């Protein structure tokens, strides 16, 4: 299993925004890989750089003011950062597809679902309109839209939130991508619909042998669907390991803080235990570890020395000086 070549390898990725008020280091040294068929979670609080990491992979960082200033994004061994805009258009949708948080921003309200699905399919596949429509109906059926032959004629506003998200997933799946990036795909949905959509992701992954990057701020979603998980803090990975290891033995003080801030059901109504303080200003990061100002375990050295990602156990990387002395640095 370990020798399988990753489908995607992100190396030392730096994506910055050059604004009037300074350089925003949205993604500032991110390394991770995605194996074929696995679900990788990217978790972290608002503004930690999750979406910009995804947009960097797809070549969709708004530029200006954004720019990928360093790194490599190897997809099936080829660096996407060296591809032309035209080549990237071919890769998006066909090889790597994305599902966004709010389906209304990606579905066009003035066209029927049929028109939008058929057009997407025909852009990438050599099919007639009739064949593309049949494929669209098949996809709607696959994602659990009842009576798809009739429903395909509807407009986006005629679907409920959960059903619209299913339409979006059908659209993303329309060209059999090898990698699906889902950015907070269930945040806007109520919990029962969220559970159904997560079930759908699990089913898709098993049936279509597709890798998924699941971006979320919700550790419950990670526990439900992810094989491995990267915890991000202020544009950098704080911890990267298997989901089970993260839940059984999460090591970074930020990960531990995230775990402790999950509400628990208990008879004596324990108080919530949120992480105190605010995320740092990404255009004016503190010297040393960016989590140090909020960290209960911060030492003198944390305020001046920025930790590297170190291996603390098999398949378990942590960026924290508490572990640095005992383990060997594997990357900078
Ligand atoms: N166009 C832009 N100009 C300047 N800064 C930007 C721009 N887009 C994003 N950023 C900054 O990049 C940082 C990372 O943003 P990103 O959208 O990746 O966060 P996120 O982890 O996805 O957060 P959320 O959970 O809220 O979606 C944020 O501080 C954001 O303000
Ligand atoms: Mg986001």
Tab-separated table of N, CA and C in Angstrom, residues 105-194:
chain	number	residue	atom	x	y	z
A	105	UNK	N	-23.699	29.253	-6.001
A	105	UNK	CA	-22.646	30.048	-6.626
A	105	UNK	C	-22.094	29.321	-7.853
A	106	UNK	N	-22.338	28.016	-7.960
A	106	UNK	CA	-21.782	27.276	-9.096
A	106	UNK	C	-22.835	26.883	-10.119
A	107	UNK	N	-24.105	26.830	-9.688
A	107	UNK	CA	-25.159	26.513	-10.661
A	107	UNK	C	-25.710	27.834	-11.191
A	108	UNK	N	-25.965	27.871	-12.461
A	108	UNK	CA	-26.490	29.100	-13.052
A	108	UNK	C	-28.021	29.103	-12.927
A	109	UNK	N	-28.587	30.110	-12.225
A	109	UNK	CA	-30.028	30.068	-11.942
A	109	UNK	C	-30.900	30.194	-13.194
A	110	UNK	N	-30.351	30.719	-14.290
A	110	UNK	CA	-31.211	30.955	-15.458
A	110	UNK	C	-31.272	29.777	-16.435
A	111	UNK	N	-30.498	28.733	-16.187
A	111	UNK	CA	-30.544	27.554	-17.061
A	111	UNK	C	-31.026	26.327	-16.303
A	112	UNK	N	-31.702	25.433	-17.024
A	112	UNK	CA	-32.169	24.196	-16.385
A	112	UNK	C	-30.963	23.321	-16.047
A	113	UNK	N	-31.196	22.395	-15.116
A	113	UNK	CA	-30.141	21.454	-14.741
A	113	UNK	C	-29.710	20.649	-15.971
A	114	UNK	N	-30.687	20.314	-16.815
A	114	UNK	CA	-30.374	19.550	-18.030
A	114	UNK	C	-29.342	20.285	-18.886
A	115	UNK	N	-29.620	21.567	-19.141
A	115	UNK	CA	-28.726	22.334	-20.008
A	115	UNK	C	-27.310	22.376	-19.410
A	116	UNK	N	-27.257	22.625	-18.096
A	116	UNK	CA	-25.939	22.776	-17.465
A	116	UNK	C	-25.172	21.454	-17.428
A	117	UNK	N	-25.882	20.364	-17.111
A	117	UNK	CA	-25.196	19.064	-17.049
A	117	UNK	C	-24.755	18.602	-18.433
A	118	UNK	N	-25.677	18.737	-19.408
A	118	UNK	CA	-25.375	18.264	-20.770
A	118	UNK	C	-24.188	19.046	-21.339
A	119	UNK	N	-24.176	20.378	-21.092
A	119	UNK	CA	-23.066	21.191	-21.609
A	119	UNK	C	-21.732	20.778	-20.994
A	120	UNK	N	-21.755	20.556	-19.676
A	120	UNK	CA	-20.499	20.154	-19.012
A	120	UNK	C	-20.005	18.831	-19.584
A	121	UNK	N	-20.921	17.897	-19.746
A	121	UNK	CA	-20.512	16.581	-20.253
A	121	UNK	C	-19.953	16.711	-21.676
A	122	UNK	N	-20.643	17.522	-22.503
A	122	UNK	CA	-20.207	17.636	-23.903
A	122	UNK	C	-18.882	18.391	-24.064
A	123	UNK	N	-18.544	19.244	-23.065
A	123	UNK	CA	-17.267	19.956	-23.137
A	123	UNK	C	-16.105	18.971	-23.074
A	124	UNK	N	-16.291	17.919	-22.265
A	124	UNK	CA	-15.163	17.013	-22.021
A	124	UNK	C	-15.266	15.675	-22.741
A	125	UNK	N	-16.457	15.266	-23.123
A	125	UNK	CA	-16.592	13.928	-23.711
A	125	UNK	C	-17.156	14.057	-25.126
A	126	UNK	N	-16.729	13.131	-25.965
A	126	UNK	CA	-17.154	13.154	-27.345
A	126	UNK	C	-18.501	12.424	-27.475
A	127	UNK	N	-19.571	13.090	-27.025
A	127	UNK	CA	-20.895	12.447	-27.045
A	127	UNK	C	-21.882	13.342	-27.784
A	128	UNK	N	-22.952	12.719	-28.350
A	128	UNK	CA	-24.014	13.532	-28.938
A	128	UNK	C	-24.848	14.102	-27.795
A	129	UNK	N	-25.710	15.073	-28.119
A	129	UNK	CA	-26.553	15.698	-27.114
A	129	UNK	C	-27.434	14.647	-26.427
A	130	UNK	N	-27.943	13.723	-27.266
A	130	UNK	CA	-28.845	12.695	-26.743
A	130	UNK	C	-28.093	11.776	-25.761
A	131	UNK	N	-26.884	11.371	-26.174
A	131	UNK	CA	-26.083	10.501	-25.291
A	131	UNK	C	-25.722	11.237	-23.995
A	132	UNK	N	-25.371	12.535	-24.140
A	132	UNK	CA	-24.995	13.317	-22.951
A	132	UNK	C	-26.179	13.428	-21.998
A	133	UNK	N	-27.401	13.560	-22.570
A	133	UNK	CA	-28.584	13.663	-21.707
A	133	UNK	C	-28.793	12.348	-20.951
A	134	UNK	N	-28.619	11.231	-21.643
A	134	UNK	CA	-28.771	9.932	-20.970
A	134	UNK	C	-27.768	9.796	-19.834
A	135	UNK	N	-26.542	10.255	-20.102
A	135	UNK	CA	-25.493	10.186	-19.066
A	135	UNK	C	-25.874	11.086	-17.882
A	136	UNK	N	-26.431	12.271	-18.195
A	136	UNK	CA	-26.837	13.202	-17.139
A	136	UNK	C	-27.916	12.557	-16.265
A	137	UNK	N	-28.864	11.872	-16.886
A	137	UNK	CA	-29.943	11.224	-16.128
A	137	UNK	C	-29.359	10.114	-15.246
A	138	UNK	N	-28.425	9.360	-15.823
A	138	UNK	CA	-27.749	8.303	-15.053
A	138	UNK	C	-27.082	8.878	-13.802
A	139	UNK	N	-26.405	10.024	-14.004
A	139	UNK	CA	-25.681	10.650	-12.888
A	139	UNK	C	-26.636	11.136	-11.804
A	140	UNK	N	-27.760	11.741	-12.226
A	140	UNK	CA	-28.728	12.226	-11.234
A	140	UNK	C	-29.288	11.054	-10.440
A	141	UNK	N	-29.462	9.934	-11.123
A	141	UNK	CA	-29.935	8.725	-10.460
A	141	UNK	C	-28.885	8.241	-9.455
A	142	UNK	N	-27.635	8.271	-9.889
A	142	UNK	CA	-26.520	7.821	-9.041
A	142	UNK	C	-26.427	8.629	-7.750
A	143	UNK	N	-26.674	9.940	-7.843
A	143	UNK	CA	-26.561	10.773	-6.636
A	143	UNK	C	-27.870	10.844	-5.848
A	144	UNK	N	-28.837	10.038	-6.245
A	144	UNK	CA	-30.045	9.895	-5.430
A	144	UNK	C	-31.117	10.931	-5.675
A	145	UNK	N	-31.208	11.493	-6.886
A	145	UNK	CA	-32.322	12.407	-7.215
A	145	UNK	C	-33.482	11.537	-7.710
A	146	UNK	N	-34.607	11.581	-7.008
A	146	UNK	CA	-35.719	10.744	-7.463
A	146	UNK	C	-36.297	11.242	-8.792
A	147	UNK	N	-36.786	10.316	-9.601
A	147	UNK	CA	-37.412	10.627	-10.885
A	147	UNK	C	-36.543	11.541	-11.762
A	148	UNK	N	-35.303	11.176	-11.991
A	148	UNK	CA	-34.355	12.083	-12.668
A	148	UNK	C	-34.763	12.478	-14.080
A	149	UNK	N	-35.483	11.602	-14.782
A	149	UNK	CA	-35.867	11.908	-16.165
A	149	UNK	C	-36.773	13.149	-16.204
A	150	UNK	N	-37.579	13.299	-15.161
A	150	UNK	CA	-38.458	14.464	-15.086
A	150	UNK	C	-37.733	15.647	-14.427
A	151	UNK	N	-37.028	15.355	-13.336
A	151	UNK	CA	-36.400	16.430	-12.558
A	151	UNK	C	-35.292	17.169	-13.323
A	152	UNK	N	-34.719	16.495	-14.307
A	152	UNK	CA	-33.609	17.124	-15.042
A	152	UNK	C	-34.050	18.414	-15.737
A	153	UNK	N	-35.368	18.520	-16.004
A	153	UNK	CA	-35.852	19.717	-16.709
A	153	UNK	C	-35.986	20.927	-15.768
A	154	UNK	N	-35.866	20.675	-14.447
A	154	UNK	CA	-36.053	21.767	-13.484
A	154	UNK	C	-34.868	22.733	-13.449
A	155	UNK	N	-35.154	23.927	-12.888
A	155	UNK	CA	-34.116	24.937	-12.677
A	155	UNK	C	-33.566	24.788	-11.261
A	156	UNK	N	-32.333	25.279	-10.997
A	156	UNK	CA	-31.726	25.084	-9.672
A	156	UNK	C	-32.638	25.474	-8.507
A	157	UNK	N	-33.391	26.604	-8.637
A	157	UNK	CA	-34.202	27.050	-7.486
A	157	UNK	C	-35.362	26.095	-7.191
A	158	UNK	N	-35.641	25.195	-8.115
A	158	UNK	CA	-36.745	24.256	-7.883
A	158	UNK	C	-36.303	23.037	-7.067
A	159	UNK	N	-35.025	23.000	-6.694
A	159	UNK	CA	-34.516	21.912	-5.854
A	159	UNK	C	-34.291	22.431	-4.435
A	160	UNK	N	-34.416	21.540	-3.433
A	160	UNK	CA	-34.089	21.923	-2.054
A	160	UNK	C	-32.567	22.005	-1.929
A	161	UNK	N	-32.078	22.554	-0.789
A	161	UNK	CA	-30.632	22.719	-0.599
A	161	UNK	C	-29.872	21.402	-0.767
A	162	UNK	N	-30.372	20.350	-0.119
A	162	UNK	CA	-29.691	19.055	-0.188
A	162	UNK	C	-29.693	18.492	-1.602
A	163	UNK	N	-30.824	18.664	-2.302
A	163	UNK	CA	-30.942	18.149	-3.675
A	163	UNK	C	-30.025	18.940	-4.624
A	164	UNK	N	-29.916	20.263	-4.369
A	164	UNK	CA	-29.010	21.085	-5.200
A	164	UNK	C	-27.570	20.626	-5.013
A	165	UNK	N	-27.238	20.285	-3.763
A	165	UNK	CA	-25.869	19.819	-3.517
A	165	UNK	C	-25.633	18.502	-4.271
A	166	UNK	N	-26.681	17.666	-4.333
A	166	UNK	CA	-26.560	16.412	-5.099
A	166	UNK	C	-26.355	16.702	-6.589
A	167	UNK	N	-27.078	17.728	-7.089
A	167	UNK	CA	-26.920	18.097	-8.510
A	167	UNK	C	-25.470	18.544	-8.764
A	168	UNK	N	-24.937	19.326	-7.814
A	168	UNK	CA	-23.542	19.790	-7.929
A	168	UNK	C	-22.577	18.617	-7.962
A	169	UNK	N	-22.860	17.627	-7.111
A	169	UNK	CA	-21.976	16.456	-7.064
A	169	UNK	C	-22.085	15.698	-8.392
A	170	UNK	N	-23.311	15.590	-8.929
A	170	UNK	CA	-23.494	14.928	-10.226
A	170	UNK	C	-22.685	15.654	-11.295
A	171	UNK	N	-22.726	16.988	-11.233
A	171	UNK	CA	-21.994	17.801	-12.215
A	171	UNK	C	-20.493	17.524	-12.087
A	172	UNK	N	-20.010	17.484	-10.839
A	172	UNK	CA	-18.577	17.240	-10.616
A	172	UNK	C	-18.174	15.844	-11.095
A	173	UNK	N	-19.108	14.886	-10.958
A	173	UNK	CA	-18.765	13.508	-11.327
A	173	UNK	C	-18.930	13.244	-12.817
A	174	UNK	N	-19.477	14.238	-13.552
A	174	UNK	CA	-19.936	13.965	-14.910
A	174	UNK	C	-18.833	13.463	-15.838
A	175	UNK	N	-17.592	13.795	-15.568
A	175	UNK	CA	-16.531	13.342	-16.482
A	175	UNK	C	-15.590	12.358	-15.808
A	176	UNK	N	-16.102	11.612	-14.825
A	176	UNK	CA	-15.298	10.600	-14.134
A	176	UNK	C	-13.939	11.108	-13.671
A	177	UNK	N	-13.905	12.129	-12.820
A	177	UNK	CA	-12.601	12.624	-12.375
A	177	UNK	C	-11.883	11.574	-11.521
A	178	UNK	N	-10.548	11.632	-11.500
A	178	UNK	CA	-9.797	10.750	-10.598
A	178	UNK	C	-9.717	11.366	-9.212
A	179	UNK	N	-9.879	12.722	-9.160
A	179	UNK	CA	-9.803	13.421	-7.875
A	179	UNK	C	-10.957	14.414	-7.766
A	180	UNK	N	-11.665	14.319	-6.656
A	180	UNK	CA	-12.755	15.265	-6.395
A	180	UNK	C	-12.369	16.098	-5.182
A	181	UNK	N	-12.395	17.421	-5.329
A	181	UNK	CA	-12.119	18.284	-4.181
A	181	UNK	C	-13.452	18.851	-3.712
A	182	UNK	N	-13.821	18.551	-2.484
A	182	UNK	CA	-15.101	19.026	-1.956
A	182	UNK	C	-14.799	20.046	-0.860
A	183	UNK	N	-15.154	21.316	-1.111
A	183	UNK	CA	-14.853	22.385	-0.158
A	183	UNK	C	-16.095	22.657	0.687
A	184	UNK	N	-16.075	22.217	1.925
A	184	UNK	CA	-17.199	22.395	2.850
A	184	UNK	C	-18.520	22.019	2.181
A	185	UNK	N	-18.644	20.818	1.635
A	185	UNK	CA	-19.838	20.527	0.828
A	185	UNK	C	-21.113	20.388	1.645
A	186	UNK	N	-20.990	20.298	2.964
A	186	UNK	CA	-22.214	20.068	3.745
A	186	UNK	C	-22.480	21.172	4.759
A	187	UNK	N	-21.638	22.210	4.767
A	187	UNK	CA	-21.765	23.242	5.800
A	187	UNK	C	-23.120	23.943	5.767
A	188	UNK	N	-23.645	24.163	4.568
A	188	UNK	CA	-24.893	24.923	4.473
A	188	UNK	C	-26.131	24.047	4.684
A	189	UNK	N	-25.931	22.771	5.007
A	189	UNK	CA	-27.079	21.855	5.078
A	189	UNK	C	-27.405	21.485	6.518
A	190	UNK	N	-28.671	21.124	6.778
A	190	UNK	CA	-28.985	20.698	8.139
A	190	UNK	C	-28.450	19.284	8.371
A	191	UNK	N	-28.396	18.885	9.662
A	191	UNK	CA	-27.614	17.684	9.990
A	191	UNK	C	-28.088	16.394	9.332
A	192	UNK	N	-29.403	16.228	9.152
A	192	UNK	CA	-29.848	14.963	8.537
A	192	UNK	C	-29.447	14.917	7.062
A	193	UNK	N	-29.576	16.058	6.390
A	193	UNK	CA	-29.193	16.112	4.973
A	193	UNK	C	-27.673	15.972	4.875
A	194	UNK	N	-26.959	16.593	5.816
A	194	UNK	CA	-25.494	16.472	5.839
A	194	UNK	C	-25.086	14.998	5.904
